Amino acid sequence: MRFRHPDGSTVHLSYCTNVHPAETLDGVRAQLRDHCEPVRRRLGRDRLGIGLWLARDAARALINDPAELRALRAELDSRGLEVVTLNGFPYEGFGADEVKYRVYRPDWTEPDRLAHTTDLARLLAALLPDDVTEGTISTLPLAWRTPYATDPGAARAARTALTTLAQRLDALAELTGKSIRIGLEPEPGCTVETTADAIAPLTDIGHDRIGVCVDTCHLATSFEDPDTALDALAEAGIPVVKSQLSAALHAEHPHLPEVRDALAAFAEPRFLHQTRTSTAAGLRGTDDLDEAVTGRALPDSTPWRAHFHVPLHAPPAPPLTSTLPVLRATLARLVGGAAPLTRHLEVETYTWQALPAELRPRTRTQLADGIAAELTLARDLLVDLGLKELP
């Protein structure tokens, strides 16, 4: 979906396909047929943006066979779908029964991460619509905090890899005329947990093709104030290359037994749901939600937030809620001013099938309805900020 900003530039809205498990190229094609095109039809749009997730095997198949890449581009066109952004964070196995810590490997100290991201950049340059010259890719925020923090060579290895990537992106732009930028996606528990953590390493790299992807669920889970975060990035000259529109789980009174019970329903075995609380002594947290609800790992006199991407249009029932207000405030800063701070927005609720059983979509139709409802909410927010939806 495209929108005209009051300054005349185009802002793109998509939804991320990592919600649909697919490790192979055939799986990607099935996504387009079974999920993406039905969502587009529900929205009554001739064109729908998707933030494509290409696992390692699917990406390699496209890199190794130019005919397959041309065929994928043609299929996107025929189904009324367009790609201006990729989710390059998960490498493989994102649809596994248990993902947890596996999603953080390989990290930016390992050659496979550089190779895969280079592949994605080449593929995105080929998949961009003819009238679009800029693409973006979100990626792992360097690494999970351990063992990175105890390895004296880790920071140097990651910096070297990202500098090499920036040089490759420069060469790609010269060759194709397409500018691809990469955004580190701060996430709780990682080396770059907050936007503030991103400033030093990105300043060290010092290249405008490497910036930040602001995920509004992660921002809220870490209790970051959107204005403070975005002001600091702007002052440091760090670009916001894309933003993922998502909402975290919020518990205002975690000391109450009924609140603990409600939170426990969201603790599940597939994904990590890092949980945080902001105290007078600073941010406190656990790596997963079950650690918080079953013990005394977190103080419970202040609100808790958990890294669980809840549907934008359907916050959980009381006594829980979502951090949609943080998303609204962030979006207002990103695109509500005289000029957009980013032009790529991506709804990223990948946890539909990890919701408590009674809230999960049971059919493809229900999932498509839910994704369409999220995109409708995001569209309405953009229109309210003065953007005009384009055909």
mmCIF file of C-alpha atoms in Angstrom:
data_model
loop_
_atom_site.group_PDB
_atom_site.id
_atom_site.type_symbol
_atom_site.label_atom_id
_atom_site.label_comp_id
_atom_site.label_asym_id
_atom_site.label_seq_id
_atom_site.Cartn_x
_atom_site.Cartn_y
_atom_site.Cartn_z
ATOM 1 C CA MET A 1 0.000 0.000 0.000
ATOM 2 C CA ARG A 2 1.328 3.389 -0.951
ATOM 3 C CA PHE A 3 0.639 6.773 0.609
ATOM 4 C CA ARG A 4 1.489 10.295 -0.437
ATOM 5 C CA HIS A 5 3.070 12.312 2.345
ATOM 6 C CA PRO A 6 2.241 16.040 2.444
ATOM 7 C CA ASP A 7 5.840 16.742 1.369
ATOM 8 C CA GLY A 8 5.157 14.843 -1.872
ATOM 9 C CA SER A 9 7.171 11.701 -1.105
ATOM 10 C CA THR A 10 5.763 8.181 -1.138
ATOM 11 C CA VAL A 11 5.452 6.161 2.075
ATOM 12 C CA HIS A 12 5.091 2.380 1.727
ATOM 13 C CA LEU A 13 3.055 0.162 4.076
ATOM 14 C CA SER A 14 3.419 -3.616 3.971
ATOM 15 C CA TYR A 15 2.948 -6.632 6.171
ATOM 16 C CA CYS A 16 5.720 -9.084 6.973
ATOM 17 C CA THR A 17 5.447 -12.622 5.632
ATOM 18 C CA ASN A 18 7.438 -14.181 8.483
ATOM 19 C CA VAL A 19 3.984 -14.918 9.934
ATOM 20 C CA HIS A 20 3.724 -17.643 7.256
ATOM 21 C CA PRO A 21 6.317 -20.419 7.729
ATOM 22 C CA ALA A 22 8.304 -21.148 4.558
ATOM 23 C CA GLU A 23 11.870 -22.349 4.191
ATOM 24 C CA THR A 24 11.897 -23.096 0.454
ATOM 25 C CA LEU A 25 11.067 -21.260 -2.733
ATOM 26 C CA ASP A 26 8.002 -23.441 -3.229
ATOM 27 C CA GLY A 27 6.898 -22.426 0.256
ATOM 28 C CA VAL A 28 7.293 -18.748 -0.624
ATOM 29 C CA ARG A 29 5.142 -19.198 -3.727
ATOM 30 C CA ALA A 30 2.505 -20.928 -1.599
ATOM 31 C CA GLN A 31 2.531 -17.924 0.765
ATOM 32 C CA LEU A 32 1.813 -15.566 -2.082
ATOM 33 C CA ARG A 33 -1.064 -17.722 -3.311
ATOM 34 C CA ASP A 34 -2.620 -18.796 -0.027
ATOM 35 C CA HIS A 35 -2.113 -15.741 2.153
ATOM 36 C CA CYS A 36 -0.797 -12.560 0.563
ATOM 37 C CA GLU A 37 -3.160 -12.336 -2.402
ATOM 38 C CA PRO A 38 -6.228 -13.138 -0.233
ATOM 39 C CA VAL A 39 -5.237 -10.323 2.158
ATOM 40 C CA ARG A 40 -4.965 -7.933 -0.786
ATOM 41 C CA ARG A 41 -8.411 -8.940 -2.008
ATOM 42 C CA ARG A 42 -9.942 -8.393 1.433
ATOM 43 C CA LEU A 43 -8.566 -4.878 1.440
ATOM 44 C CA GLY A 44 -10.018 -4.201 -2.004
ATOM 45 C CA ARG A 45 -6.641 -3.027 -3.284
ATOM 46 C CA ASP A 46 -5.086 -3.537 -6.683
ATOM 47 C CA ARG A 47 -1.647 -3.554 -5.065
ATOM 48 C CA LEU A 48 -0.408 -4.717 -1.672
ATOM 49 C CA GLY A 49 3.054 -4.362 -0.212
ATOM 50 C CA ILE A 50 4.589 -7.364 1.513
ATOM 51 C CA GLY A 51 7.723 -7.393 3.644
ATOM 52 C CA LEU A 52 9.108 -10.624 2.293
ATOM 53 C CA TRP A 53 10.962 -13.064 4.529
ATOM 54 C CA LEU A 54 13.326 -15.279 2.548
ATOM 55 C CA ALA A 55 14.966 -18.051 4.559
ATOM 56 C CA ARG A 56 18.481 -19.076 3.617
ATOM 57 C CA ASP A 57 17.480 -21.957 1.322
ATOM 58 C CA ALA A 58 14.887 -19.877 -0.532
ATOM 59 C CA ALA A 59 17.337 -17.006 -0.963
ATOM 60 C CA ARG A 60 20.079 -19.281 -2.259
ATOM 61 C CA ALA A 61 17.716 -20.887 -4.758
ATOM 62 C CA LEU A 62 16.922 -17.458 -6.187
ATOM 63 C CA ILE A 63 20.565 -16.358 -6.244
ATOM 64 C CA ASN A 64 21.625 -19.558 -8.022
ATOM 65 C CA ASP A 65 18.919 -19.471 -10.688
ATOM 66 C CA PRO A 66 18.152 -16.117 -12.354
ATOM 67 C CA ALA A 67 15.173 -17.702 -14.117
ATOM 68 C CA GLU A 68 13.591 -18.487 -10.751
ATOM 69 C CA LEU A 69 14.145 -14.895 -9.654
ATOM 70 C CA ARG A 70 12.475 -13.573 -12.805
ATOM 71 C CA ALA A 71 9.595 -15.980 -12.258
ATOM 72 C CA LEU A 72 9.124 -14.787 -8.676
ATOM 73 C CA ARG A 73 9.109 -11.172 -9.793
ATOM 74 C CA ALA A 74 6.498 -12.027 -12.431
ATOM 75 C CA GLU A 75 4.358 -13.881 -9.896
ATOM 76 C CA LEU A 76 4.434 -10.924 -7.517
ATOM 77 C CA ASP A 77 3.238 -8.687 -10.329
ATOM 78 C CA SER A 78 0.492 -11.072 -11.409
ATOM 79 C CA ARG A 79 -0.869 -11.351 -7.865
ATOM 80 C CA GLY A 80 -0.867 -7.586 -7.288
ATOM 81 C CA LEU A 81 1.966 -7.727 -4.748
ATOM 82 C CA GLU A 82 5.059 -5.564 -4.440
ATOM 83 C CA VAL A 83 8.218 -5.774 -2.345
ATOM 84 C CA VAL A 84 10.235 -2.778 -1.162
ATOM 85 C CA THR A 85 11.496 -4.293 2.095
ATOM 86 C CA LEU A 86 12.737 -7.638 3.376
ATOM 87 C CA ASN A 87 12.916 -9.049 6.878
ATOM 88 C CA GLY A 88 16.462 -10.358 7.114
ATOM 89 C CA PHE A 89 16.470 -11.045 10.878
ATOM 90 C CA PRO A 90 15.520 -14.778 10.936
ATOM 91 C CA TYR A 91 18.028 -16.842 8.977
ATOM 92 C CA GLU A 92 16.125 -20.128 8.891
ATOM 93 C CA GLY A 93 13.794 -22.234 10.993
ATOM 94 C CA PHE A 94 11.428 -19.434 11.988
ATOM 95 C CA GLY A 95 8.475 -21.770 11.574
ATOM 96 C CA ALA A 96 9.970 -24.454 13.828
ATOM 97 C CA ASP A 97 8.106 -25.712 16.885
ATOM 98 C CA GLU A 98 10.778 -24.084 19.059
ATOM 99 C CA VAL A 99 12.662 -21.006 17.842
ATOM 100 C CA LYS A 100 13.708 -19.229 21.070
ATOM 101 C CA TYR A 101 17.445 -18.370 21.032
ATOM 102 C CA ARG A 102 18.018 -19.986 17.623
ATOM 103 C CA VAL A 103 16.734 -16.876 15.850
ATOM 104 C CA TYR A 104 19.897 -14.991 16.832
ATOM 105 C CA ARG A 105 22.265 -17.253 14.871
ATOM 106 C CA PRO A 106 24.221 -16.735 12.800
ATOM 107 C CA ASP A 107 25.022 -13.316 14.198
ATOM 108 C CA TRP A 108 27.115 -10.498 12.766
ATOM 109 C CA THR A 109 30.358 -12.081 13.995
ATOM 110 C CA GLU A 110 29.769 -15.077 11.687
ATOM 111 C CA PRO A 111 30.436 -15.115 7.923
ATOM 112 C CA ASP A 112 27.078 -16.695 7.101
ATOM 113 C CA ARG A 113 25.211 -13.590 8.295
ATOM 114 C CA LEU A 114 27.154 -11.329 5.931
ATOM 115 C CA ALA A 115 26.756 -13.750 3.033
ATOM 116 C CA HIS A 116 23.006 -14.111 3.566
ATOM 117 C CA THR A 117 22.397 -10.384 3.917
ATOM 118 C CA THR A 118 24.430 -9.723 0.780
ATOM 119 C CA ASP A 119 22.230 -12.233 -1.047
ATOM 120 C CA LEU A 120 19.098 -10.510 0.246
ATOM 121 C CA ALA A 121 20.319 -7.118 -0.942
ATOM 122 C CA ARG A 122 20.970 -8.456 -4.440
ATOM 123 C CA LEU A 123 17.550 -10.101 -4.525
ATOM 124 C CA LEU A 124 15.727 -7.018 -3.286
ATOM 125 C CA ALA A 125 17.384 -4.863 -5.939
ATOM 126 C CA ALA A 126 15.917 -7.234 -8.544
ATOM 127 C CA LEU A 127 12.466 -7.447 -6.916
ATOM 128 C CA LEU A 128 11.854 -3.727 -6.414
ATOM 129 C CA PRO A 129 9.052 -2.305 -8.574
ATOM 130 C CA ASP A 130 10.265 -0.478 -11.657
ATOM 131 C CA ASP A 131 9.265 2.914 -10.243
ATOM 132 C CA VAL A 132 10.999 2.363 -6.879
ATOM 133 C CA THR A 133 14.724 2.914 -6.408
ATOM 134 C CA GLU A 134 15.092 2.404 -2.640
ATOM 135 C CA GLY A 135 14.790 -0.854 -0.708
ATOM 136 C CA THR A 136 15.358 -1.733 2.942
ATOM 137 C CA ILE A 137 16.258 -4.826 4.951
ATOM 138 C CA SER A 138 15.933 -5.258 8.703
ATOM 139 C CA THR A 139 18.501 -7.428 10.427
ATOM 140 C CA LEU A 140 19.750 -8.852 13.699
ATOM 141 C CA PRO A 141 21.036 -6.148 16.116
ATOM 142 C CA LEU A 142 24.576 -7.538 16.000
ATOM 143 C CA ALA A 143 24.061 -10.560 18.293
ATOM 144 C CA TRP A 144 22.447 -11.968 21.387
ATOM 145 C CA ARG A 145 24.196 -10.379 24.366
ATOM 146 C CA THR A 146 26.064 -13.580 25.287
ATOM 147 C CA PRO A 147 28.686 -14.703 24.370
ATOM 148 C CA TYR A 148 29.212 -11.437 22.448
ATOM 149 C CA ALA A 149 29.780 -9.431 25.634
ATOM 150 C CA THR A 150 32.625 -11.669 26.802
ATOM 151 C CA ASP A 151 34.370 -12.031 23.433
ATOM 152 C CA PRO A 152 36.938 -9.258 22.970
ATOM 153 C CA GLY A 153 36.962 -9.768 19.208
ATOM 154 C CA ALA A 154 33.184 -9.796 18.665
ATOM 155 C CA ALA A 155 32.669 -6.064 18.252
ATOM 156 C CA ARG A 156 35.549 -5.819 15.807
ATOM 157 C CA ALA A 157 34.248 -8.767 13.758
ATOM 158 C CA ALA A 158 30.740 -7.325 13.566
ATOM 159 C CA ARG A 159 32.029 -3.881 12.599
ATOM 160 C CA THR A 160 34.190 -5.372 9.858
ATOM 161 C CA ALA A 161 31.261 -7.387 8.486
ATOM 162 C CA LEU A 162 28.903 -4.406 8.411
ATOM 163 C CA THR A 163 31.550 -2.185 6.836
ATOM 164 C CA THR A 164 32.061 -4.819 4.154
ATOM 165 C CA LEU A 165 28.306 -4.975 3.630
ATOM 166 C CA ALA A 166 28.116 -1.188 3.220
ATOM 167 C CA GLN A 167 30.812 -1.351 0.541
ATOM 168 C CA ARG A 168 28.888 -4.088 -1.259
ATOM 169 C CA LEU A 169 25.701 -2.004 -1.098
ATOM 170 C CA ASP A 170 27.567 0.929 -2.646
ATOM 171 C CA ALA A 171 28.715 -1.333 -5.487
ATOM 172 C CA LEU A 172 25.206 -2.737 -5.905
ATOM 173 C CA ALA A 173 23.761 0.775 -6.206
ATOM 174 C CA GLU A 174 26.325 1.675 -8.838
ATOM 175 C CA LEU A 175 25.580 -1.496 -10.790
ATOM 176 C CA THR A 176 21.770 -1.494 -10.588
ATOM 177 C CA GLY A 177 20.706 2.067 -9.764
ATOM 178 C CA LYS A 178 18.864 0.645 -6.719
ATOM 179 C CA SER A 179 19.792 1.877 -3.230
ATOM 180 C CA ILE A 180 19.453 -0.829 -0.571
ATOM 181 C CA ARG A 181 19.812 0.113 3.105
ATOM 182 C CA ILE A 182 20.099 -2.124 6.162
ATOM 183 C CA GLY A 183 18.544 -1.447 9.558
ATOM 184 C CA LEU A 184 19.759 -3.047 12.791
ATOM 185 C CA GLU A 185 16.596 -3.902 14.725
ATOM 186 C CA PRO A 186 17.123 -3.252 18.469
ATOM 187 C CA GLU A 187 15.597 -6.055 20.524
ATOM 188 C CA PRO A 188 15.528 -6.802 24.264
ATOM 189 C CA GLY A 189 18.295 -9.172 25.285
ATOM 190 C CA CYS A 190 20.505 -8.408 22.316
ATOM 191 C CA THR A 191 23.804 -6.548 22.137
ATOM 192 C CA VAL A 192 21.817 -3.639 20.719
ATOM 193 C CA GLU A 193 18.796 -3.792 23.013
ATOM 194 C CA THR A 194 17.609 -0.194 22.591
ATOM 195 C CA THR A 195 17.905 2.568 20.022
ATOM 196 C CA ALA A 196 20.398 4.231 22.377
ATOM 197 C CA ASP A 197 22.566 1.103 22.193
ATOM 198 C CA ALA A 198 22.641 1.416 18.400
ATOM 199 C CA ILE A 199 24.226 4.850 18.306
ATOM 200 C CA ALA A 200 27.815 3.954 19.218
ATOM 201 C CA PRO A 201 28.324 0.981 16.853
ATOM 202 C CA LEU A 202 26.559 2.697 13.954
ATOM 203 C CA THR A 203 28.528 5.902 14.486
ATOM 204 C CA ASP A 204 31.652 3.763 14.450
ATOM 205 C CA ILE A 205 30.646 2.273 11.089
ATOM 206 C CA GLY A 206 29.684 5.716 9.820
ATOM 207 C CA HIS A 207 27.844 4.791 6.624
ATOM 208 C CA ASP A 208 24.410 6.079 5.649
ATOM 209 C CA ARG A 209 23.388 2.723 4.160
ATOM 210 C CA ILE A 210 23.512 1.152 7.640
ATOM 211 C CA GLY A 211 20.946 2.489 10.119
ATOM 212 C CA VAL A 212 18.164 1.412 12.450
ATOM 213 C CA CYS A 213 14.886 -0.445 12.044
ATOM 214 C CA VAL A 214 12.572 0.817 14.793
ATOM 215 C CA ASP A 215 10.272 -1.989 15.935
ATOM 216 C CA THR A 216 7.570 -0.371 18.065
ATOM 217 C CA CYS A 217 6.981 -3.548 20.119
ATOM 218 C CA HIS A 218 10.670 -3.711 21.042
ATOM 219 C CA LEU A 219 10.759 0.032 21.720
ATOM 220 C CA ALA A 220 7.804 -0.291 24.096
ATOM 221 C CA THR A 221 9.082 -3.464 25.801
ATOM 222 C CA SER A 222 12.252 -1.582 26.736
ATOM 223 C CA PHE A 223 10.153 1.352 27.989
ATOM 224 C CA GLU A 224 11.818 3.723 25.533
ATOM 225 C CA ASP A 225 10.119 7.059 25.011
ATOM 226 C CA PRO A 226 9.573 7.487 21.245
ATOM 227 C CA ASP A 227 10.425 11.189 21.178
ATOM 228 C CA THR A 228 13.612 10.725 23.198
ATOM 229 C CA ALA A 229 14.682 7.746 21.091
ATOM 230 C CA LEU A 230 14.085 9.385 17.722
ATOM 231 C CA ASP A 231 15.604 12.700 18.811
ATOM 232 C CA ALA A 232 18.793 10.909 19.878
ATOM 233 C CA LEU A 233 19.050 9.022 16.574
ATOM 234 C CA ALA A 234 18.536 12.249 14.621
ATOM 235 C CA GLU A 235 21.146 14.111 16.669
ATOM 236 C CA ALA A 236 23.637 11.305 16.043
ATOM 237 C CA GLY A 237 22.852 11.266 12.320
ATOM 238 C CA ILE A 238 21.638 7.658 12.412
ATOM 239 C CA PRO A 239 18.955 7.036 9.764
ATOM 240 C CA VAL A 240 15.722 5.181 10.520
ATOM 241 C CA VAL A 241 15.694 3.026 7.407
ATOM 242 C CA LYS A 242 12.387 1.309 8.229
ATOM 243 C CA SER A 243 9.928 0.787 11.055
ATOM 244 C CA GLN A 244 8.041 -2.321 12.057
ATOM 245 C CA LEU A 245 4.601 -1.510 13.413
ATOM 246 C CA SER A 246 3.917 -3.878 16.286
ATOM 247 C CA ALA A 247 2.490 -3.853 19.806
ATOM 248 C CA ALA A 248 3.782 -5.486 22.996
ATOM 249 C CA LEU A 249 1.882 -7.085 25.856
ATOM 250 C CA HIS A 250 1.339 -4.682 28.800
ATOM 251 C CA ALA A 251 0.410 -5.557 32.393
ATOM 252 C CA GLU A 252 -0.243 -2.539 34.584
ATOM 253 C CA HIS A 253 -0.532 -4.430 37.897
ATOM 254 C CA PRO A 254 1.660 -7.558 37.708
ATOM 255 C CA HIS A 255 1.453 -8.153 41.460
ATOM 256 C CA LEU A 256 -2.191 -9.244 41.167
ATOM 257 C CA PRO A 257 -2.775 -13.008 40.864
ATOM 258 C CA GLU A 258 -5.340 -12.569 38.088
ATOM 259 C CA VAL A 259 -2.802 -10.547 36.076
ATOM 260 C CA ARG A 260 -0.164 -13.248 36.520
ATOM 261 C CA ASP A 261 -2.684 -15.834 35.344
ATOM 262 C CA ALA A 262 -3.541 -13.763 32.282
ATOM 263 C CA LEU A 263 0.138 -13.323 31.424
ATOM 264 C CA ALA A 264 0.811 -17.022 31.900
ATOM 265 C CA ALA A 265 -1.598 -17.772 29.053
ATOM 266 C CA PHE A 266 0.823 -15.994 26.687
ATOM 267 C CA ALA A 267 3.895 -17.976 27.824
ATOM 268 C CA GLU A 268 4.478 -20.546 25.094
ATOM 269 C CA PRO A 269 7.311 -22.765 23.828
ATOM 270 C CA ARG A 270 7.979 -21.340 20.368
ATOM 271 C CA PHE A 271 9.346 -17.802 20.702
ATOM 272 C CA LEU A 272 11.236 -15.863 23.353
ATOM 273 C CA HIS A 273 9.064 -13.265 25.066
ATOM 274 C CA GLN A 274 11.558 -11.069 26.879
ATOM 275 C CA THR A 275 9.841 -9.279 29.763
ATOM 276 C CA ARG A 276 10.839 -5.921 31.222
ATOM 277 C CA THR A 277 9.859 -3.478 33.952
ATOM 278 C CA SER A 278 11.116 0.053 34.522
ATOM 279 C CA THR A 279 12.101 0.752 38.122
ATOM 280 C CA ALA A 280 13.737 3.624 39.955
ATOM 281 C CA ALA A 281 16.974 1.640 39.748
ATOM 282 C CA GLY A 282 16.652 1.174 35.980
ATOM 283 C CA LEU A 283 15.324 -1.449 33.578
ATOM 284 C CA ARG A 284 14.974 -4.983 34.933
ATOM 285 C CA GLY A 285 14.120 -8.011 32.856
ATOM 286 C CA THR A 286 13.949 -11.718 32.114
ATOM 287 C CA ASP A 287 14.718 -13.563 28.904
ATOM 288 C CA ASP A 288 11.269 -15.145 28.757
ATOM 289 C CA LEU A 289 7.766 -14.580 30.045
ATOM 290 C CA ASP A 290 7.493 -17.781 32.039
ATOM 291 C CA GLU A 291 10.532 -16.761 34.112
ATOM 292 C CA ALA A 292 8.661 -13.613 35.105
ATOM 293 C CA VAL A 293 5.237 -15.067 35.898
ATOM 294 C CA THR A 294 6.336 -18.149 37.807
ATOM 295 C CA GLY A 295 8.879 -16.659 40.182
ATOM 296 C CA ARG A 296 10.344 -13.576 41.757
ATOM 297 C CA ALA A 297 12.772 -12.701 38.969
ATOM 298 C CA LEU A 298 11.130 -9.320 38.388
ATOM 299 C CA PRO A 299 9.905 -6.693 40.848
ATOM 300 C CA ASP A 300 6.141 -6.402 40.446
ATOM 301 C CA SER A 301 5.430 -2.953 41.866
ATOM 302 C CA THR A 302 5.737 -1.366 38.412
ATOM 303 C CA PRO A 303 4.122 -2.354 35.073
ATOM 304 C CA TRP A 304 5.515 -5.214 33.018
ATOM 305 C CA ARG A 305 5.825 -5.408 29.271
ATOM 306 C CA ALA A 306 6.533 -8.564 27.299
ATOM 307 C CA HIS A 307 7.966 -8.978 23.808
ATOM 308 C CA PHE A 308 4.886 -10.643 22.393
ATOM 309 C CA HIS A 309 3.621 -9.133 19.146
ATOM 310 C CA VAL A 310 -0.121 -8.913 19.804
ATOM 311 C CA PRO A 311 -2.501 -8.082 16.923
ATOM 312 C CA LEU A 312 -2.685 -4.332 16.430
ATOM 313 C CA HIS A 313 -6.467 -4.171 16.128
ATOM 314 C CA ALA A 314 -7.248 -6.645 18.924
ATOM 315 C CA PRO A 315 -5.521 -5.931 22.242
ATOM 316 C CA PRO A 316 -5.825 -8.673 24.865
ATOM 317 C CA ALA A 317 -8.763 -8.645 27.232
ATOM 318 C CA PRO A 318 -8.466 -6.991 30.656
ATOM 319 C CA PRO A 319 -6.567 -7.119 32.917
ATOM 320 C CA LEU A 320 -3.957 -6.958 30.132
ATOM 321 C CA THR A 321 -3.627 -4.511 27.280
ATOM 322 C CA SER A 322 -1.182 -3.673 24.490
ATOM 323 C CA THR A 323 1.289 -0.893 23.806
ATOM 324 C CA LEU A 324 -0.617 0.439 20.805
ATOM 325 C CA PRO A 325 -0.308 3.996 22.238
ATOM 326 C CA VAL A 326 3.481 3.698 21.846
ATOM 327 C CA LEU A 327 3.007 2.664 18.225
ATOM 328 C CA ARG A 328 0.720 5.663 17.640
ATOM 329 C CA ALA A 329 3.206 8.079 19.204
ATOM 330 C CA THR A 330 6.132 6.625 17.266
ATOM 331 C CA LEU A 331 4.268 6.699 13.974
ATOM 332 C CA ALA A 332 3.302 10.332 14.541
ATOM 333 C CA ARG A 333 6.975 11.216 14.885
ATOM 334 C CA LEU A 334 8.074 9.043 11.984
ATOM 335 C CA VAL A 335 5.658 10.308 9.346
ATOM 336 C CA GLY A 336 3.560 13.042 10.961
ATOM 337 C CA GLY A 337 6.072 15.850 10.560
ATOM 338 C CA ALA A 338 7.071 18.105 7.678
ATOM 339 C CA ALA A 339 9.036 15.235 6.119
ATOM 340 C CA PRO A 340 8.960 11.497 6.898
ATOM 341 C CA LEU A 341 11.819 10.111 8.964
ATOM 342 C CA THR A 342 11.330 6.798 7.161
ATOM 343 C CA ARG A 343 9.344 5.788 4.105
ATOM 344 C CA HIS A 344 9.063 2.050 4.790
ATOM 345 C CA LEU A 345 6.529 0.791 7.340
ATOM 346 C CA GLU A 346 5.863 -2.894 7.974
ATOM 347 C CA VAL A 347 3.181 -4.485 10.131
ATOM 348 C CA GLU A 348 4.940 -7.399 11.835
ATOM 349 C CA THR A 349 2.666 -9.572 13.944
ATOM 350 C CA TYR A 350 4.332 -12.964 13.479
ATOM 351 C CA THR A 351 2.829 -14.506 16.633
ATOM 352 C CA TRP A 352 -0.729 -15.242 15.491
ATOM 353 C CA GLN A 353 -0.271 -18.983 16.014
ATOM 354 C CA ALA A 354 1.496 -18.413 19.353
ATOM 355 C CA LEU A 355 -1.495 -16.623 20.874
ATOM 356 C CA PRO A 356 -3.506 -18.382 23.594
ATOM 357 C CA ALA A 357 -5.506 -21.142 21.925
ATOM 358 C CA GLU A 358 -8.849 -19.349 22.073
ATOM 359 C CA LEU A 359 -7.395 -16.308 20.256
ATOM 360 C CA ARG A 360 -5.588 -18.119 17.435
ATOM 361 C CA PRO A 361 -6.987 -18.069 13.904
ATOM 362 C CA ARG A 362 -8.164 -21.570 13.053
ATOM 363 C CA THR A 363 -8.279 -21.201 9.280
ATOM 364 C CA ARG A 364 -6.483 -19.339 6.514
ATOM 365 C CA THR A 365 -9.590 -17.207 6.155
ATOM 366 C CA GLN A 366 -9.461 -16.093 9.773
ATOM 367 C CA LEU A 367 -5.744 -15.307 9.528
ATOM 368 C CA ALA A 368 -6.253 -13.262 6.353
ATOM 369 C CA ASP A 369 -9.102 -11.391 8.029
ATOM 370 C CA GLY A 370 -6.871 -10.570 10.985
ATOM 371 C CA ILE A 371 -3.951 -9.357 8.884
ATOM 372 C CA ALA A 372 -6.305 -7.238 6.767
ATOM 373 C CA ALA A 373 -7.755 -5.711 9.942
ATOM 374 C CA GLU A 374 -4.265 -4.808 11.167
ATOM 375 C CA LEU A 375 -3.412 -3.161 7.856
ATOM 376 C CA THR A 376 -6.706 -1.278 7.931
ATOM 377 C CA LEU A 377 -5.855 0.106 11.369
ATOM 378 C CA ALA A 378 -2.387 1.144 10.171
ATOM 379 C CA ARG A 379 -3.891 2.743 7.070
ATOM 380 C CA ASP A 380 -6.335 4.733 9.174
ATOM 381 C CA LEU A 381 -3.532 5.963 11.417
ATOM 382 C CA LEU A 382 -1.590 7.177 8.391
ATOM 383 C CA VAL A 383 -4.608 8.936 6.916
ATOM 384 C CA ASP A 384 -5.265 10.617 10.270
ATOM 385 C CA LEU A 385 -1.677 11.937 10.138
ATOM 386 C CA GLY A 386 -2.385 13.621 6.818
ATOM 387 C CA LEU A 387 -1.100 11.033 4.364
ATOM 388 C CA LYS A 388 -3.198 10.206 1.304
ATOM 389 C CA GLU A 389 -3.702 6.612 0.242
ATOM 390 C CA LEU A 390 -2.709 6.027 -3.360
ATOM 391 C CA PRO A 391 -4.343 3.570 -5.800
#
